């Protein structure tokens, strides 16, 4: 071998923390090998660097496509100590003790709207994955670093003990393989989509032939839906916050909190006007619009104060301390969500330190976020998320009485809410407030009756209200039930074999009914 100094190879696309890392490696007596831009960065930091071309005696070729694919590099990475010492000596190959590599920014490149296919192909790294896989395979003899977050703790261990433990080496090897696996999946998915028969239309999720999911455990939860179930939050790399939210106060989120928060925030975002939604067990139990967030909350709470106990309260407008004080004065609440909070919001929680206060994290949505994924035995069910929105022009009036313009607004408000209620779903609204919700019943008539009973329980009138149904009415019985309570407007998908019978029932009761042509099942 040409040199007895231990060697470290550093070649990274993400330059975050690489200069301080190299300085520490150099202080430990390692000779640093590097390539291209990384070598320039290290030299600018005052470090002595040997280029890979100088080390191998072979120049970079094909415009830099080939620079580390050489026996002196891969032999040095894959050498197993004494069993391979003679071979290394014969071929003048020096073992590499540390390999620091991360890959060309393929995902970032294809995320640009102006990225051409040819540019994307040039961002497919070849030498980097080869080095990472070799180093990860030989982790017993090589320290492989792919994540800048590992730089400091691994160097701390090396400086303090003169070695890196077998457990740490194996963990780093696993990280390297996970990095290359995710990278390869991103490339495969991009190439597959580039030759698809057609591109997904606006709002449509692509469903790839193979679905490789990679998420990192970000938060260990106390337990899952029940105390006997273990649980954790797994997030895509770089996703801020927990499950898409930044937490400003309160104790850690639970599994059920997160499920309910998804529903509450999603529903509140879709409502037009200043709105508040109260959610319990993944179902809205009250929602309303008003001139101010506090007034909207008071109306939403009044729709079902019993179910609101221990619920999630979501706003679609910024809130201040007065709003929080108003919420805390009326109910026990687990989570409060708003798009923004004012400076006086946190002091308002002083007497309730356990209440979680969340704002949505600002992050770009990934392709996986456009998918609704559910585990089943032996696999997954995957579908595009339900992001269908309706406007007045899309509604078909099917009854003799047509709704007025103000009634159309109420119909659309009810339709927005019924999408977020578990099937079979019936929602009654009046003047921008839910007055009864029937969720998750095994028949539509039961949901209609249950929703009406909610209104009766809290002395809320259904006279002149809207009834929204997430799917068609199979029989006229729900219309007849609604008429007894004074319902005047109905919005539903239509599409039943008995549509004419249902329309006739509405006409008999002088109701206005509109069809959306789309259903909103939510199981």
XYZ file of C-alpha atoms in Angstrom:
523
model
C 0.000 0.000 0.000
C 1.199 3.508 -0.848
C 0.468 5.229 2.443
C -0.047 4.099 6.039
C -2.370 7.005 6.965
C -6.006 6.007 7.432
C -8.205 7.461 4.726
C -11.675 8.974 4.595
C -13.589 9.612 1.390
C -15.972 12.594 1.388
C -18.193 13.277 -1.623
C -21.528 14.963 -0.901
C -24.246 16.826 -2.714
C -25.645 18.272 0.539
C -22.733 20.372 1.854
C -24.460 21.027 5.193
C -21.887 20.594 7.968
C -19.319 18.937 5.717
C -16.439 21.365 6.404
C -16.611 21.055 10.225
C -16.916 17.283 9.808
C -13.826 17.136 7.603
C -11.872 19.309 10.051
C -12.614 16.880 12.878
C -11.737 13.895 10.676
C -8.450 15.529 9.702
C -7.576 16.242 13.362
C -7.946 12.517 14.038
C -5.191 11.863 11.514
C -7.204 10.758 8.490
C -6.161 11.695 4.967
C -9.177 13.090 3.107
C -10.056 12.016 -0.417
C -12.720 13.961 -2.248
C -14.280 14.845 -5.591
C -15.376 17.935 -7.526
C -17.437 20.473 -5.635
C -16.879 18.808 -2.266
C -13.103 19.018 -2.683
C -13.389 22.708 -3.575
C -15.548 23.374 -0.493
C -13.051 21.655 1.789
C -10.050 23.419 0.255
C -11.817 26.768 0.672
C -12.154 25.854 4.357
C -8.343 25.473 4.523
C -8.205 21.677 4.508
C -5.730 19.517 2.657
C -7.572 17.265 0.234
C -6.405 14.571 -2.169
C -8.564 14.320 -5.275
C -9.987 10.912 -6.128
C -8.381 11.166 -9.578
C -4.972 11.696 -7.993
C -5.590 8.766 -5.643
C -6.657 6.359 -8.400
C -4.299 7.664 -11.086
C -7.287 7.808 -13.458
C -9.039 11.012 -14.549
C -12.738 11.772 -14.306
C -14.330 10.894 -17.644
C -17.623 11.301 -19.503
C -18.201 14.756 -18.105
C -17.847 13.539 -14.513
C -20.166 10.566 -14.917
C -17.267 8.253 -13.997
C -14.932 9.255 -11.186
C -15.282 6.894 -8.198
C -16.062 3.668 -10.086
C -12.526 2.298 -9.715
C -10.947 -0.697 -7.936
C -8.840 1.602 -5.761
C -12.057 3.105 -4.404
C -14.286 0.052 -4.167
C -11.468 -2.257 -3.164
C -10.631 0.169 -0.377
C -14.247 0.306 0.765
C -14.920 -3.438 0.622
C -11.640 -4.642 2.176
C -12.140 -6.820 5.264
C -8.897 -6.194 7.105
C -6.393 -9.045 7.449
C -8.110 -11.523 5.043
C -7.714 -9.017 2.211
C -4.408 -7.420 3.233
C -2.301 -9.345 0.706
C -4.602 -8.445 -2.184
C -4.583 -4.790 -1.199
C -0.796 -4.789 -1.024
C -0.424 -6.473 -4.416
C -2.608 -3.861 -6.106
C -1.501 -0.863 -4.012
C -5.003 -0.283 -2.651
C -5.468 1.641 0.600
C -8.431 0.726 2.811
C -10.994 3.453 3.371
C -12.088 3.718 6.998
C -14.763 6.416 6.591
C -17.111 7.054 3.668
C -19.228 10.227 3.725
C -21.611 10.343 0.763
C -25.040 11.713 -0.070
C -26.573 11.725 -3.485
C -27.383 14.073 -6.332
C -30.558 16.081 -5.550
C -32.833 14.118 -7.880
C -36.075 14.749 -5.947
C -35.362 18.469 -5.638
C -34.578 18.695 -9.356
C -37.763 16.991 -10.555
C -39.769 19.071 -8.089
C -39.077 22.155 -10.212
C -41.794 22.982 -12.707
C -39.194 23.811 -15.379
C -37.228 20.562 -15.040
C -36.652 18.887 -18.410
C -36.455 15.107 -18.664
C -32.815 15.255 -19.831
C -31.861 17.317 -16.788
C -33.570 14.845 -14.485
C -31.655 11.934 -16.008
C -28.340 13.719 -15.397
C -29.260 13.939 -11.702
C -29.363 10.141 -11.395
C -26.343 9.348 -9.233
C -24.388 6.177 -10.048
C -21.101 6.333 -8.171
C -22.690 7.585 -4.951
C -25.139 4.691 -4.451
C -22.396 2.224 -5.387
C -20.096 3.615 -2.686
C -22.857 3.753 -0.101
C -23.950 0.190 -0.742
C -20.371 -1.052 -0.592
C -19.664 0.819 2.646
C -22.972 -0.271 4.194
C -22.271 -3.890 3.285
C -18.829 -3.606 4.880
C -20.019 -1.569 7.873
C -18.015 -3.810 10.201
C -14.882 -2.184 8.785
C -16.156 1.111 7.355
C -17.976 4.021 9.011
C -20.595 5.169 6.486
C -22.238 8.569 6.916
C -25.148 9.661 4.732
C -27.144 11.980 7.002
C -25.630 15.292 8.251
C -27.508 14.755 11.524
C -25.227 11.763 12.205
C -21.979 13.685 11.726
C -21.593 15.126 15.218
C -22.650 12.124 17.366
C -20.530 9.670 15.356
C -17.446 11.920 15.522
C -18.079 12.431 19.239
C -17.998 8.668 19.716
C -14.885 8.313 17.583
C -13.053 11.095 19.436
C -14.035 9.868 22.895
C -13.316 6.156 22.455
C -11.070 5.975 19.403
C -13.629 3.639 17.805
C -17.235 3.421 16.692
C -19.284 0.616 18.222
C -20.608 -2.304 16.201
C -24.171 -1.215 16.993
C -23.544 2.308 15.673
C -21.871 0.931 12.540
C -24.815 -1.341 11.842
C -27.297 1.493 12.383
C -25.333 3.693 9.965
C -25.313 0.861 7.432
C -29.085 0.590 7.687
C -29.426 4.351 7.137
C -27.291 4.142 4.020
C -29.371 1.344 2.507
C -32.583 3.205 3.371
C -31.176 6.314 1.653
C -30.343 4.484 -1.567
C -33.631 2.558 -1.524
C -35.659 5.794 -1.288
C -33.511 7.370 -3.988
C -34.038 4.462 -6.371
C -37.785 4.476 -5.735
C -38.014 8.180 -6.546
C -36.201 7.605 -9.837
C -38.277 4.561 -10.764
C -41.508 6.409 -10.010
C -40.432 9.417 -12.082
C -39.476 7.276 -15.085
C -42.702 5.307 -14.857
C -44.795 8.487 -14.752
C -42.839 10.004 -17.638
C -43.956 7.210 -19.964
C -47.534 6.885 -18.695
C -50.379 7.059 -21.233
C -51.446 10.368 -19.739
C -50.448 12.681 -16.930
C -52.762 12.885 -13.909
C -55.239 15.732 -14.242
C -55.359 18.582 -11.727
C -56.033 17.244 -8.241
C -55.685 13.619 -9.372
C -53.132 11.410 -7.627
C -50.893 9.108 -9.624
C -51.217 5.426 -8.652
C -47.865 3.798 -9.441
C -47.440 0.144 -10.406
C -45.349 -0.349 -7.269
C -45.674 1.692 -4.105
C -42.535 1.937 -1.991
C -43.159 3.965 1.140
C -40.334 5.423 3.210
C -41.075 7.267 6.414
C -38.899 7.923 9.438
C -40.181 7.472 12.973
C -40.408 10.995 14.347
C -42.435 10.609 17.522
C -42.968 7.690 19.878
C -46.549 7.880 21.184
C -47.601 6.683 24.631
C -49.939 4.177 22.959
C -52.279 3.798 20.004
C -56.071 3.835 19.900
C -56.008 1.813 23.123
C -53.378 1.500 25.885
C -52.443 -2.060 24.893
C -51.410 -0.954 21.360
C -47.944 0.446 20.676
C -47.816 3.437 18.321
C -45.552 6.042 16.747
C -45.692 8.816 14.163
C -43.729 8.213 10.967
C -43.097 11.151 8.659
C -41.572 11.767 5.265
C -38.033 13.136 5.357
C -37.912 16.859 5.966
C -41.552 17.138 7.070
C -41.750 19.758 9.854
C -43.725 19.423 13.054
C -45.703 16.348 14.039
C -48.165 14.948 11.491
C -48.161 18.240 9.594
C -48.710 20.514 12.618
C -46.543 22.732 14.787
C -47.363 22.471 18.493
C -47.138 25.658 20.552
C -48.478 24.467 23.891
C -49.833 21.466 25.770
C -48.828 17.908 26.437
C -47.781 15.570 23.599
C -50.399 14.578 21.051
C -51.947 11.130 21.342
C -52.788 8.752 18.502
C -56.484 9.635 18.714
C -55.701 13.358 18.924
C -53.837 13.137 15.626
C -56.650 11.242 13.883
C -59.234 13.765 15.098
C -56.969 16.704 14.245
C -56.709 15.580 10.620
C -60.498 15.633 10.303
C -61.017 18.893 12.174
C -58.397 20.875 10.282
C -59.368 19.424 6.906
C -63.041 20.223 7.434
C -62.422 23.756 8.714
C -60.173 24.574 5.764
C -62.888 23.667 3.242
C -65.633 25.820 4.743
C -66.050 29.245 3.177
C -66.350 32.191 5.546
C -65.139 32.513 9.126
C -65.776 29.038 10.532
C -65.234 26.750 13.491
C -65.571 22.959 13.599
C -65.733 20.772 16.703
C -64.716 17.134 16.141
C -65.127 14.092 18.381
C -63.995 10.580 17.444
C -63.150 11.641 13.868
C -66.651 13.057 13.268
C -67.745 16.686 13.245
C -70.272 17.163 16.053
C -70.764 20.884 15.491
C -69.789 23.465 12.884
C -70.778 27.025 12.144
C -69.847 30.227 10.365
C -70.107 33.723 11.851
C -68.565 37.190 11.705
C -65.784 36.340 14.190
C -63.956 33.137 15.223
C -65.360 33.342 18.748
C -68.934 33.730 17.502
C -68.399 30.815 15.093
C -67.125 28.677 17.979
C -70.083 29.531 20.208
C -72.516 28.499 17.461
C -70.585 25.287 16.719
C -70.485 24.373 20.413
C -74.209 25.031 20.812
C -74.957 22.495 18.073
C -73.940 19.610 20.372
C -72.344 20.653 23.684
C -72.497 17.097 25.003
C -70.377 15.585 22.220
C -68.005 18.584 22.257
C -66.642 17.499 25.679
C -63.056 16.340 25.167
C -63.149 17.241 21.488
C -60.947 19.025 18.970
C -61.752 22.630 18.047
C -60.538 23.887 14.663
C -60.737 27.386 13.184
C -60.058 28.576 9.645
C -59.083 32.078 10.768
C -56.284 33.286 13.097
C -57.246 33.358 16.773
C -56.192 35.359 19.814
C -56.285 34.985 23.569
C -59.909 36.071 23.785
C -60.970 33.203 21.515
C -59.000 30.681 23.549
C -60.453 31.984 26.789
C -63.916 31.655 25.277
C -63.267 28.025 24.313
C -61.795 27.101 27.686
C -64.688 28.743 29.531
C -67.252 26.540 27.774
C -65.704 23.088 27.572
C -62.956 20.620 28.255
C -60.958 20.572 25.031
C -58.057 18.356 23.949
C -56.718 20.329 20.964
C -57.242 23.774 19.452
C -56.138 24.354 15.838
C -55.918 27.620 13.911
C -53.990 28.805 10.861
C -52.197 31.367 13.072
C -52.173 32.600 16.669
C -51.497 36.043 18.154
C -48.957 36.811 20.876
C -51.585 36.822 23.625
C -52.798 33.312 22.806
C -50.273 31.373 24.901
C -50.856 33.333 28.139
C -54.549 32.486 27.801
C -53.623 28.823 28.267
C -51.793 29.401 31.561
C -54.579 27.799 33.575
C -54.881 24.864 31.144
C -51.287 23.757 30.454
C -52.340 20.404 28.980
C -54.392 21.856 26.107
C -52.547 21.365 22.814
C -52.418 24.453 20.602
C -51.533 23.736 16.970
C -50.975 25.569 13.720
C -50.493 23.801 10.385
C -46.847 23.419 9.361
C -45.801 25.210 6.195
C -44.572 22.486 3.872
C -44.850 21.471 0.274
C -47.166 18.532 -0.209
C -45.515 15.340 -1.400
C -47.071 12.964 -3.913
C -47.775 10.533 -1.107
C -49.871 13.197 0.653
C -52.268 13.050 -2.290
C -52.945 9.378 -1.506
C -55.259 7.870 1.077
C -53.534 4.712 2.330
C -55.057 2.120 4.626
C -53.490 -1.104 5.865
C -55.297 -4.378 5.201
C -54.253 -7.945 5.840
C -51.410 -8.707 3.445
C -51.300 -5.313 1.787
C -52.637 -1.800 1.406
C -55.709 -0.102 0.022
C -54.675 3.029 -1.871
C -56.862 5.708 -3.378
C -56.619 9.368 -4.276
C -57.761 11.630 -1.433
C -61.307 12.938 -1.686
C -60.730 16.568 -2.656
C -63.883 17.097 -4.643
C -65.405 20.540 -4.164
C -68.744 21.717 -5.545
C -69.986 25.116 -6.655
C -73.451 26.415 -7.492
C -73.048 25.847 -11.229
C -72.511 22.114 -10.664
C -75.765 21.525 -8.813
C -78.726 20.059 -10.677
C -82.158 21.160 -9.462
C -84.490 18.134 -9.749
C -87.650 19.354 -7.972
C -90.443 21.710 -8.927
C -89.259 24.219 -6.347
C -85.819 25.665 -7.071
C -83.649 26.962 -4.216
C -82.976 30.697 -3.902
C -79.428 32.101 -4.062
C -79.132 32.300 -0.266
C -80.434 28.737 -0.004
C -77.781 27.567 -2.481
C -75.105 28.879 -0.092
C -76.662 26.910 2.741
C -76.832 23.772 0.583
C -73.126 24.056 -0.248
C -72.261 24.625 3.431
C -74.094 21.424 4.379
C -72.502 19.529 1.492
C -69.003 20.584 2.602
C -69.668 19.234 6.092
C -71.273 15.928 5.118
C -68.076 14.964 3.302
C -66.251 14.806 6.680
C -68.885 12.734 8.513
C -68.622 8.942 8.635
C -71.042 7.066 6.364
C -73.968 6.756 6.376
C -73.943 10.521 6.897
C -76.786 12.982 7.282
C -76.136 16.632 8.184
C -78.811 19.218 9.002
C -77.830 22.905 8.830
C -79.662 26.189 9.277
C -78.269 29.699 8.829
C -74.659 28.513 8.693
C -74.857 26.211 11.719
C -75.187 22.465 12.082
C -78.378 21.653 13.934
C -78.154 17.863 13.766
C -75.639 15.253 12.552
C -76.313 11.565 12.007
C -73.007 9.712 11.626
C -71.971 6.144 10.952
C -75.350 4.456 11.154
C -75.994 1.207 9.310
C -78.954 2.630 7.396
C -79.600 6.085 5.972
C -82.993 6.388 7.631
C -81.348 5.721 11.017
C -78.849 8.527 10.328
C -81.717 10.849 9.378
C -83.606 10.015 12.585
C -80.492 10.243 14.764
C -79.537 13.635 13.353
C -83.029 14.925 13.998
C -82.915 13.601 17.571
C -79.737 15.625 18.147
C -81.587 18.782 17.170
C -84.425 17.907 19.546
C -81.970 17.184 22.373
C -80.523 20.692 22.238
C -83.740 22.567 21.347
C -82.519 23.422 17.859
C -85.171 23.926 15.208
C -85.019 22.031 11.937
C -87.795 24.122 10.377
C -86.505 25.525 7.085
C -83.180 23.655 7.421
C -81.072 21.838 4.825
C -80.575 18.073 4.855
C -77.338 16.845 3.224
C -76.722 13.167 2.498
C -73.289 11.789 1.569
C -74.851 9.199 -0.787
C -78.168 8.740 -2.556
C -81.418 7.969 -0.772
C -82.413 4.371 -1.582
C -86.024 5.016 -0.454
C -88.259 8.007 0.193
C -88.461 7.301 3.945
C -85.667 9.730 4.823
C -87.421 12.510 2.880
C -90.689 11.828 4.681
C -88.891 11.859 8.041
C -87.177 15.147 7.180
C -90.482 16.714 6.123
C -92.014 15.954 9.529
C -89.292 18.104 11.089
C -89.773 20.995 8.672
C -86.801 20.408 6.366
C -87.134 22.569 3.248
C -83.956 21.846 1.284
C -82.099 18.658 0.358
C -78.704 18.088 -1.247
C -77.659 14.586 -2.254
C -75.685 12.826 -5.016
C -78.623 11.169 -6.771
C -78.172 7.984 -8.763
C -80.613 5.663 -7.002
C -82.983 3.420 -8.962
C -85.725 5.127 -6.957
C -84.619 8.714 -7.651
C -88.008 9.534 -9.188
C -89.778 8.214 -6.115
C -87.510 10.336 -3.884
C -87.991 13.434 -6.072
C -91.765 12.906 -5.992
C -91.635 12.768 -2.200
C -89.738 16.060 -2.098
C -92.288 17.655 -4.426
C -95.143 16.400 -2.262
C -93.573 18.189 0.714
C -92.716 21.311 -1.329
C -89.008 20.782 -0.777
C -86.230 21.984 -3.073
C -83.776 19.202 -3.908
C -80.475 19.354 -5.797
C -78.247 16.556 -7.047
C -74.455 16.821 -6.966
C -73.708 13.786 -9.128
C -70.952 12.772 -6.695
C -71.000 10.956 -3.381
C -68.732 11.340 -0.323
C -68.527 7.960 1.434
C -66.119 8.087 4.390
C -65.470 4.765 6.107
